[in-house]
Amino acid sequence: MLRSMFSGVSGLRSHQIMMDVVSNNIANVNTSGFKASRATFQEAISQVLRGASGIEPPRAGVNPMQIGLGVQAASIDTIFTQGATQLTGRATDVAIDGAGFLIMNVAGQERYTRSGTLNLDQVGNLSGPTGGILQGWMVDPLTGAVDFNAPLEDLSVPAGQTIDPVPTSIIEYGGSLPAEALVGDSIRATISVFDTLGNPHEVIADFVKTGVNAWEVTVTLPAGATAVSGLGPTAMTFDTDGNLTSAPTILLDDVVFPGGAGAQDITLDLAGQVPVVQFGGVATLNALGADGNAKGTLSGIEIGADGAITGRFSNGKNKILAYIALATFTNPGGLGREGESFFAESANSGVPLIGRPSGPLHGPLVAGAVEASNVDLAQEFTNMIIAQRGFQANSRAITTSDELLNELINLKR
């Protein structure tokens, strides 16, 4: 009878553990990136009352006689099924759609998490709610190069960083000059360009009809600007099919804009993706675009599915600043829970396999979203009932054993 009581006690302990696991799952039903756990049981040691024996003619073999001594918790397993993706609208939030963990530097230790709730601190570090700093690879600000084989580093996006001005080196013109235009008719195309200091200036190109299939272009710079050559007028000729037969480019040599800027060469491209032609009908010729840009200040960031953190600058330019790294494990179930939604490498998890999102081993990122908890409330409430009934049944076994002992004691009376 004492055996039955101790078996009942082991059942109470085991079902209490099961209830603890269920309660923790329910408590974290709204914790982003949380992975539910499950408790499994196994039979405890059995006491042998009679061993097995083989066949001894004329007697048959005899099976062993054993009494189990209760139950014990076999394991508490983490369930790594994918949680739902919840949009947050915050540019720094990320959800992992598939395998992988974000890598965080927590007080000098690498920790892993599925929670992508990220913020920018006062110096621009991408960090979690409790201060861990996101890990990855920074892009060289001068060359734009990145070494994905280099050690991981803290990802930082300082708010005050700028992008250098780039002087304009090419202006592209395209469209149609009207074949029926009269001699002396002109078409003007105006565009803004940048000097070596990033200051904008207006460049005007006038296309004037000079004869049959013949035009000339004159370039006008702003007051105070000079050029060694190329301002024109420069002759342009077309064949009978309307195609340009003269030089496809015009070089403005050593242009110097006012305001202290240095000399720069600007090429007028007349035969780009949309070449200048001479057809009948309405004139469509225009300045299609120019390279170069003014100085820009970081105004925001975007995170791509491949982990690229792209900075948006006030001058309209974008620049990749860093890449987020992900880690996978041969046995993610072997990771240890560290609290604050962190996991840590263990002896049975395997070493982290580091790579970029959207790679062969790592899922893509979803920006502006977080992964919801994968807790299934219907399953947890069912498990709660199972744990409750198991606890009640074991309690009944203990009280029944107690009644039997009481009857035994009362035999003396």
Coordinates of C-alpha atoms in Angstrom, one line a residue:
M1 CA 0.0 0.0 0.0
L2 CA 2.9 2.3 0.6
R3 CA 4.0 1.6 -3.0
S4 CA 0.6 2.8 -4.2
M5 CA 0.9 6.0 -2.2
F6 CA 4.3 6.8 -3.5
S7 CA 3.1 6.1 -7.0
G8 CA 0.3 8.5 -6.5
V9 CA 2.7 11.1 -5.2
S10 CA 4.9 10.7 -8.3
G11 CA 1.8 11.2 -10.4
L12 CA 1.0 14.4 -8.5
R13 CA 4.5 15.7 -9.1
S14 CA 4.5 14.8 -12.8
H15 CA 1.0 16.3 -13.5
Q16 CA 2.1 19.4 -11.5
I17 CA 5.0 19.8 -13.9
M18 CA 2.6 19.3 -16.9
M19 CA 0.4 22.0 -15.4
D20 CA 3.4 24.3 -14.9
V21 CA 4.2 23.9 -18.6
V22 CA 0.6 24.6 -19.7
S23 CA 0.4 27.6 -17.5
N24 CA 3.6 29.1 -18.9
N25 CA 2.4 28.5 -22.4
I26 CA -0.9 30.3 -21.7
A27 CA 0.9 33.2 -19.9
N28 CA 3.0 33.7 -23.1
V29 CA 0.2 33.5 -25.6
N30 CA 0.9 37.2 -26.6
T31 CA 4.7 37.1 -26.3
S32 CA 6.2 37.8 -29.7
G33 CA 8.4 35.0 -31.0
F34 CA 7.5 32.7 -28.1
K35 CA 7.7 28.9 -28.7
A36 CA 5.4 26.7 -26.7
S37 CA 6.6 23.7 -24.7
R38 CA 5.1 20.3 -23.9
A39 CA 5.7 17.9 -21.1
T40 CA 6.1 14.1 -21.7
F41 CA 6.0 11.4 -19.1
Q42 CA 7.7 8.0 -18.7
E43 CA 7.3 5.1 -16.4
A44 CA 9.6 5.1 -13.4
I45 CA 11.5 2.1 -12.1
S46 CA 9.6 -1.2 -11.6
Q47 CA 10.1 -3.6 -8.7
V48 CA 10.6 -7.2 -9.7
L49 CA 8.5 -9.6 -7.7
R50 CA 9.3 -12.6 -9.8
G51 CA 11.8 -13.0 -12.6
A52 CA 11.1 -14.6 -15.9
S53 CA 12.1 -18.2 -16.5
G54 CA 12.6 -20.2 -19.7
I55 CA 10.9 -23.4 -20.8
E56 CA 11.7 -26.4 -18.5
P57 CA 9.8 -29.4 -19.8
P58 CA 7.2 -30.3 -18.8
R59 CA 6.7 -26.7 -17.6
A60 CA 6.2 -23.7 -19.9
G61 CA 8.1 -20.5 -19.6
V62 CA 7.0 -17.9 -17.0
N63 CA 6.8 -14.2 -17.5
P64 CA 8.3 -11.8 -15.0
M65 CA 6.1 -10.2 -12.3
Q66 CA 6.8 -6.6 -11.7
I67 CA 5.1 -3.7 -10.0
G68 CA 5.7 -0.2 -11.3
L69 CA 6.7 2.5 -8.8
G70 CA 5.1 5.5 -10.5
V71 CA 5.8 8.0 -13.2
Q72 CA 8.3 10.7 -13.9
A73 CA 8.7 13.6 -16.3
A74 CA 10.6 12.3 -19.3
S75 CA 11.2 15.7 -21.1
I76 CA 10.0 19.2 -21.6
D77 CA 10.3 19.8 -25.3
T78 CA 10.2 23.2 -27.2
I79 CA 7.8 23.3 -30.2
F80 CA 9.4 25.3 -33.0
T81 CA 6.4 25.6 -35.3
Q82 CA 6.0 28.9 -37.2
G83 CA 3.9 31.5 -35.5
A84 CA 1.6 33.9 -37.4
T85 CA 3.1 37.1 -38.8
Q86 CA 1.6 40.2 -37.2
L87 CA 2.1 43.5 -39.0
T88 CA 3.3 46.4 -36.7
G89 CA 4.1 49.1 -39.2
R90 CA 7.4 49.8 -37.4
A91 CA 10.4 49.9 -39.8
T92 CA 12.7 48.3 -37.3
D93 CA 10.5 45.3 -36.5
V94 CA 11.3 42.0 -38.3
A95 CA 9.7 38.5 -38.4
I96 CA 11.6 35.4 -39.6
D97 CA 9.5 33.5 -42.1
G98 CA 11.1 30.1 -41.7
A99 CA 14.2 28.7 -40.0
G100 CA 16.6 30.8 -38.1
F101 CA 17.2 33.0 -35.0
L102 CA 18.2 36.6 -34.7
I103 CA 21.6 36.9 -33.0
M104 CA 21.9 39.3 -30.1
N105 CA 24.9 40.5 -28.2
V106 CA 23.8 40.4 -24.5
A107 CA 26.5 41.7 -22.2
G108 CA 29.2 40.1 -24.4
Q109 CA 27.4 36.8 -24.8
E110 CA 25.7 35.6 -28.0
R111 CA 22.0 34.8 -27.5
Y112 CA 19.4 33.8 -30.0
T113 CA 15.8 34.9 -30.4
R114 CA 12.8 34.7 -32.6
S115 CA 11.4 38.0 -31.2
G116 CA 12.1 40.7 -33.8
T117 CA 10.9 43.7 -31.7
L118 CA 13.9 46.0 -32.4
N119 CA 14.6 49.7 -31.6
L120 CA 17.3 52.3 -32.3
D121 CA 19.0 53.5 -29.2
Q122 CA 20.6 56.9 -28.7
V123 CA 23.7 56.0 -30.6
G124 CA 21.9 54.1 -33.4
N125 CA 22.4 50.5 -32.2
L126 CA 19.7 48.2 -33.3
S127 CA 18.7 46.6 -30.0
G128 CA 16.0 44.5 -28.4
P129 CA 13.6 45.6 -25.6
T130 CA 16.1 44.5 -22.9
G131 CA 19.2 46.0 -24.4
G132 CA 20.7 43.2 -26.5
I133 CA 22.4 44.5 -29.7
L134 CA 21.5 42.9 -33.1
Q135 CA 24.4 41.2 -34.8
G136 CA 25.4 41.1 -38.5
W137 CA 27.9 42.7 -40.9
M138 CA 28.4 46.4 -41.4
V139 CA 29.1 47.7 -44.9
D140 CA 32.3 49.7 -45.5
P141 CA 31.0 53.3 -45.8
L142 CA 33.7 54.3 -48.3
T143 CA 33.8 51.3 -50.7
G144 CA 30.4 49.7 -50.1
A145 CA 32.0 46.3 -49.7
V146 CA 31.0 43.7 -47.1
D147 CA 32.7 40.5 -46.0
F148 CA 30.2 37.9 -45.0
N149 CA 32.9 35.6 -43.8
A150 CA 34.1 38.2 -41.2
P151 CA 33.2 37.9 -37.5
L152 CA 29.8 39.3 -36.5
E153 CA 29.6 42.8 -35.1
D154 CA 27.1 45.1 -33.5
L155 CA 24.7 46.7 -36.1
S156 CA 24.6 50.5 -35.7
V157 CA 22.8 53.1 -37.8
P158 CA 23.8 56.5 -36.5
A159 CA 21.0 59.1 -37.1
G160 CA 23.4 61.9 -38.1
Q161 CA 25.3 60.1 -40.9
T162 CA 25.4 61.7 -44.3
I163 CA 26.0 60.6 -47.9
D164 CA 28.6 62.7 -49.8
P165 CA 27.7 64.8 -52.8
V166 CA 28.4 63.4 -56.2
P167 CA 29.0 65.9 -59.1
T168 CA 27.0 65.4 -62.3
S169 CA 29.0 63.7 -65.1
I170 CA 26.3 62.9 -67.6
I171 CA 23.0 64.3 -68.8
E172 CA 20.7 62.1 -70.9
Y173 CA 18.5 63.6 -73.6
G174 CA 15.8 61.7 -75.6
G175 CA 12.7 62.0 -77.6
S176 CA 11.7 63.3 -81.0
L177 CA 12.5 66.6 -82.8
P178 CA 9.6 67.5 -85.2
A179 CA 10.7 66.9 -88.8
E180 CA 8.2 69.6 -90.1
A181 CA 9.7 72.3 -87.9
L182 CA 10.7 75.5 -89.8
V183 CA 14.3 76.8 -89.9
G184 CA 14.8 78.9 -86.8
D185 CA 12.3 77.0 -84.6
S186 CA 13.7 75.9 -81.3
I187 CA 13.0 73.5 -78.5
R188 CA 14.4 74.0 -75.0
A189 CA 15.3 71.3 -72.4
T190 CA 16.2 72.3 -68.9
I191 CA 17.6 70.2 -66.1
S192 CA 19.2 70.6 -62.7
V193 CA 22.7 69.3 -62.2
F194 CA 25.1 69.2 -59.2
D195 CA 28.6 70.7 -58.8
T196 CA 31.5 69.1 -56.8
L197 CA 30.1 70.6 -53.6
G198 CA 26.6 69.2 -54.1
N199 CA 25.0 72.5 -55.0
P200 CA 22.3 72.4 -57.7
H201 CA 22.5 74.4 -60.9
E202 CA 20.3 74.7 -64.0
V203 CA 21.6 73.8 -67.4
I204 CA 19.6 74.8 -70.5
A205 CA 20.0 73.1 -73.9
D206 CA 18.4 74.9 -76.9
F207 CA 17.8 72.7 -80.1
V208 CA 17.4 75.0 -83.2
K209 CA 16.4 73.8 -86.7
T210 CA 19.0 74.9 -89.2
G211 CA 18.0 73.1 -92.4
V212 CA 16.7 69.8 -93.8
N213 CA 17.5 67.0 -91.3
A214 CA 19.8 69.5 -89.6
W215 CA 19.7 71.0 -86.1
E216 CA 22.2 72.6 -83.7
V217 CA 22.3 72.6 -79.9
T218 CA 23.5 75.4 -77.7
V219 CA 24.1 74.9 -74.0
T220 CA 23.6 77.8 -71.5
L221 CA 25.1 77.6 -68.0
P222 CA 24.0 79.7 -65.0
A223 CA 25.6 83.2 -64.6
G224 CA 29.2 83.0 -63.5
A225 CA 29.7 79.4 -64.7
T226 CA 32.4 78.7 -67.4
A227 CA 33.4 75.8 -69.6
V228 CA 36.5 75.3 -71.8
S229 CA 34.4 73.8 -74.7
G230 CA 31.2 72.2 -75.7
L231 CA 28.7 75.0 -75.2
G232 CA 28.1 75.2 -78.9
P233 CA 26.4 75.7 -81.1
T234 CA 27.1 72.1 -82.0
A235 CA 25.7 70.7 -85.3
M236 CA 23.3 67.7 -85.3
T237 CA 22.3 65.8 -88.4
F238 CA 19.7 63.0 -89.1
D239 CA 19.2 60.6 -92.0
T240 CA 16.0 60.2 -93.9
D241 CA 14.8 57.6 -91.4
G242 CA 15.1 60.2 -88.6
N243 CA 18.1 58.6 -86.9
L244 CA 21.0 60.6 -85.6
T245 CA 24.0 60.5 -87.8
S246 CA 26.2 63.1 -86.0
A247 CA 28.2 62.5 -82.8
P248 CA 26.0 60.9 -80.1
T249 CA 27.6 62.9 -77.3
I250 CA 28.7 66.4 -76.6
L251 CA 31.4 67.0 -73.9
L252 CA 31.3 70.1 -71.7
D253 CA 34.9 70.3 -70.8
D254 CA 36.1 71.6 -67.4
V255 CA 32.8 73.2 -66.3
V256 CA 33.3 75.4 -63.2
F257 CA 30.1 76.5 -61.4
P258 CA 30.2 79.6 -59.2
G259 CA 30.4 79.3 -55.4
G260 CA 33.8 77.7 -55.0
A261 CA 33.1 74.4 -56.8
G262 CA 35.9 72.5 -58.7
A263 CA 36.1 71.7 -62.4
Q264 CA 34.0 68.8 -63.7
D265 CA 33.3 67.3 -67.1
I266 CA 29.7 66.8 -68.2
T267 CA 28.7 64.7 -71.1
L268 CA 25.4 65.3 -73.0
D269 CA 24.2 61.9 -74.2
L270 CA 22.0 62.1 -77.2
A271 CA 21.8 58.3 -77.9
G272 CA 21.0 56.7 -74.6
Q273 CA 18.2 54.2 -73.9
V274 CA 15.8 56.7 -75.5
P275 CA 17.8 58.3 -78.3
V276 CA 17.2 61.7 -79.9
V277 CA 15.4 61.2 -83.3
Q278 CA 13.7 63.4 -85.8
F279 CA 10.2 62.2 -86.7
G280 CA 7.0 63.9 -87.8
G281 CA 4.5 65.0 -85.2
V282 CA 4.6 66.7 -81.9
A283 CA 8.0 67.4 -80.3
T284 CA 8.8 65.1 -77.3
L285 CA 12.5 65.8 -76.8
N286 CA 13.4 66.5 -73.2
A287 CA 16.2 66.0 -70.6
L288 CA 15.5 62.6 -69.3
G289 CA 17.8 62.6 -66.3
A290 CA 21.2 63.3 -64.9
D291 CA 23.5 61.5 -62.4
G292 CA 25.0 63.1 -59.3
N293 CA 23.4 64.1 -56.1
A294 CA 23.5 66.7 -53.3
K295 CA 24.7 65.9 -49.8
G296 CA 22.1 63.8 -48.0
T297 CA 21.3 63.1 -44.3
L298 CA 19.8 59.8 -43.1
S299 CA 16.0 60.1 -42.9
G300 CA 15.0 56.5 -42.4
I301 CA 15.8 52.9 -42.9
E302 CA 14.3 49.8 -44.6
I303 CA 15.0 46.2 -44.0
G304 CA 14.8 43.8 -46.9
A305 CA 13.9 40.1 -47.0
D306 CA 17.7 39.3 -47.5
G307 CA 18.6 41.2 -44.3
A308 CA 19.9 44.3 -46.0
I309 CA 19.4 47.4 -44.0
T310 CA 19.1 50.3 -46.5
G311 CA 19.3 53.9 -45.5
R312 CA 17.0 56.5 -47.1
F313 CA 18.7 59.9 -47.4
S314 CA 17.2 63.4 -47.7
N315 CA 18.6 63.8 -51.2
G316 CA 16.5 60.9 -52.5
K317 CA 19.4 58.4 -52.6
N318 CA 19.4 54.9 -50.9
K319 CA 22.5 53.2 -49.6
I320 CA 22.9 49.7 -48.0
L321 CA 24.4 50.2 -44.5
A322 CA 24.5 46.7 -43.0
Y323 CA 23.2 43.1 -43.3
I324 CA 21.4 41.2 -40.5
A325 CA 22.8 37.7 -39.7
L326 CA 20.7 34.6 -38.8
A327 CA 21.7 31.4 -37.0
T328 CA 20.3 27.9 -37.4
F329 CA 21.0 24.8 -35.3
T330 CA 21.1 21.1 -36.2
N331 CA 19.0 20.5 -33.1
P332 CA 17.1 23.6 -32.1
G333 CA 15.2 21.6 -29.5
G334 CA 18.5 21.4 -27.6
L335 CA 18.8 25.1 -27.1
G336 CA 18.5 26.4 -23.5
R337 CA 15.9 29.0 -22.5
E338 CA 17.6 32.0 -21.0
G339 CA 14.5 34.2 -20.3
E340 CA 13.6 37.5 -22.0
S341 CA 12.8 35.4 -25.1
F342 CA 16.5 34.4 -25.5
F343 CA 17.9 30.9 -26.3
A344 CA 21.5 29.8 -25.6
E345 CA 23.7 27.2 -27.3
S346 CA 23.9 24.0 -25.3
A347 CA 26.0 20.8 -25.6
N348 CA 23.1 19.1 -27.6
S349 CA 22.0 21.9 -29.8
G350 CA 25.0 21.9 -32.1
V351 CA 27.0 24.9 -33.1
P352 CA 25.3 27.9 -34.7
L353 CA 25.3 27.9 -38.5
I354 CA 25.6 31.6 -39.4
G355 CA 24.2 33.0 -42.7
R356 CA 22.1 35.6 -44.4
P357 CA 18.3 35.6 -44.5
S358 CA 16.8 34.0 -47.6
G359 CA 19.7 31.6 -47.9
P360 CA 19.6 27.8 -48.2
L361 CA 19.4 27.3 -44.4
H362 CA 17.7 30.5 -43.3
G363 CA 14.3 32.0 -43.9
P364 CA 13.6 35.4 -45.3
L365 CA 12.8 38.4 -43.1
V366 CA 9.4 40.2 -43.1
A367 CA 9.9 43.9 -42.3
G368 CA 7.4 45.9 -40.3
A369 CA 6.1 42.7 -38.6
V370 CA 6.8 40.4 -35.7
E371 CA 6.2 36.6 -35.3
A372 CA 3.3 35.9 -32.9
S373 CA 3.5 33.2 -30.2
N374 CA 2.8 29.7 -31.5
V375 CA 0.7 28.8 -28.5
D376 CA -2.5 27.0 -29.5
L377 CA -5.1 27.9 -26.8
A378 CA -7.4 25.1 -27.7
Q379 CA -4.7 22.6 -27.3
E380 CA -3.5 24.2 -24.0
F381 CA -7.0 24.2 -22.5
T382 CA -7.3 20.5 -23.5
N383 CA -3.9 19.8 -21.9
M384 CA -5.1 21.7 -18.8
I385 CA -8.1 19.4 -18.4
I386 CA -5.9 16.4 -18.9
A387 CA -3.4 17.6 -16.3
Q388 CA -6.3 18.4 -13.9
R389 CA -7.9 15.0 -14.3
G390 CA -4.6 13.2 -14.0
F391 CA -3.9 15.1 -10.8
Q392 CA -7.3 14.3 -9.4
A393 CA -7.0 10.6 -10.2
N394 CA -3.6 10.4 -8.5
S395 CA -5.0 12.2 -5.5
R396 CA -7.8 9.7 -5.4
A397 CA -5.3 6.8 -5.5
I398 CA -3.5 8.3 -2.4
T399 CA -6.7 8.8 -0.4
T400 CA -7.9 5.2 -1.3
S401 CA -4.5 3.8 -0.2
D402 CA -4.9 5.8 3.0
E403 CA -8.3 4.3 3.6
L404 CA -6.9 0.8 3.1
L405 CA -4.2 1.5 5.6
N406 CA -6.8 2.8 8.0
E407 CA -8.8 -0.4 7.6
L408 CA -5.6 -2.4 8.4
I409 CA -5.0 -0.4 11.5
N410 CA -8.6 -0.9 12.6
L411 CA -8.2 -4.7 12.5
K412 CA -6.8 -4.6 16.0
R413 CA -10.0 -3.1 17.4

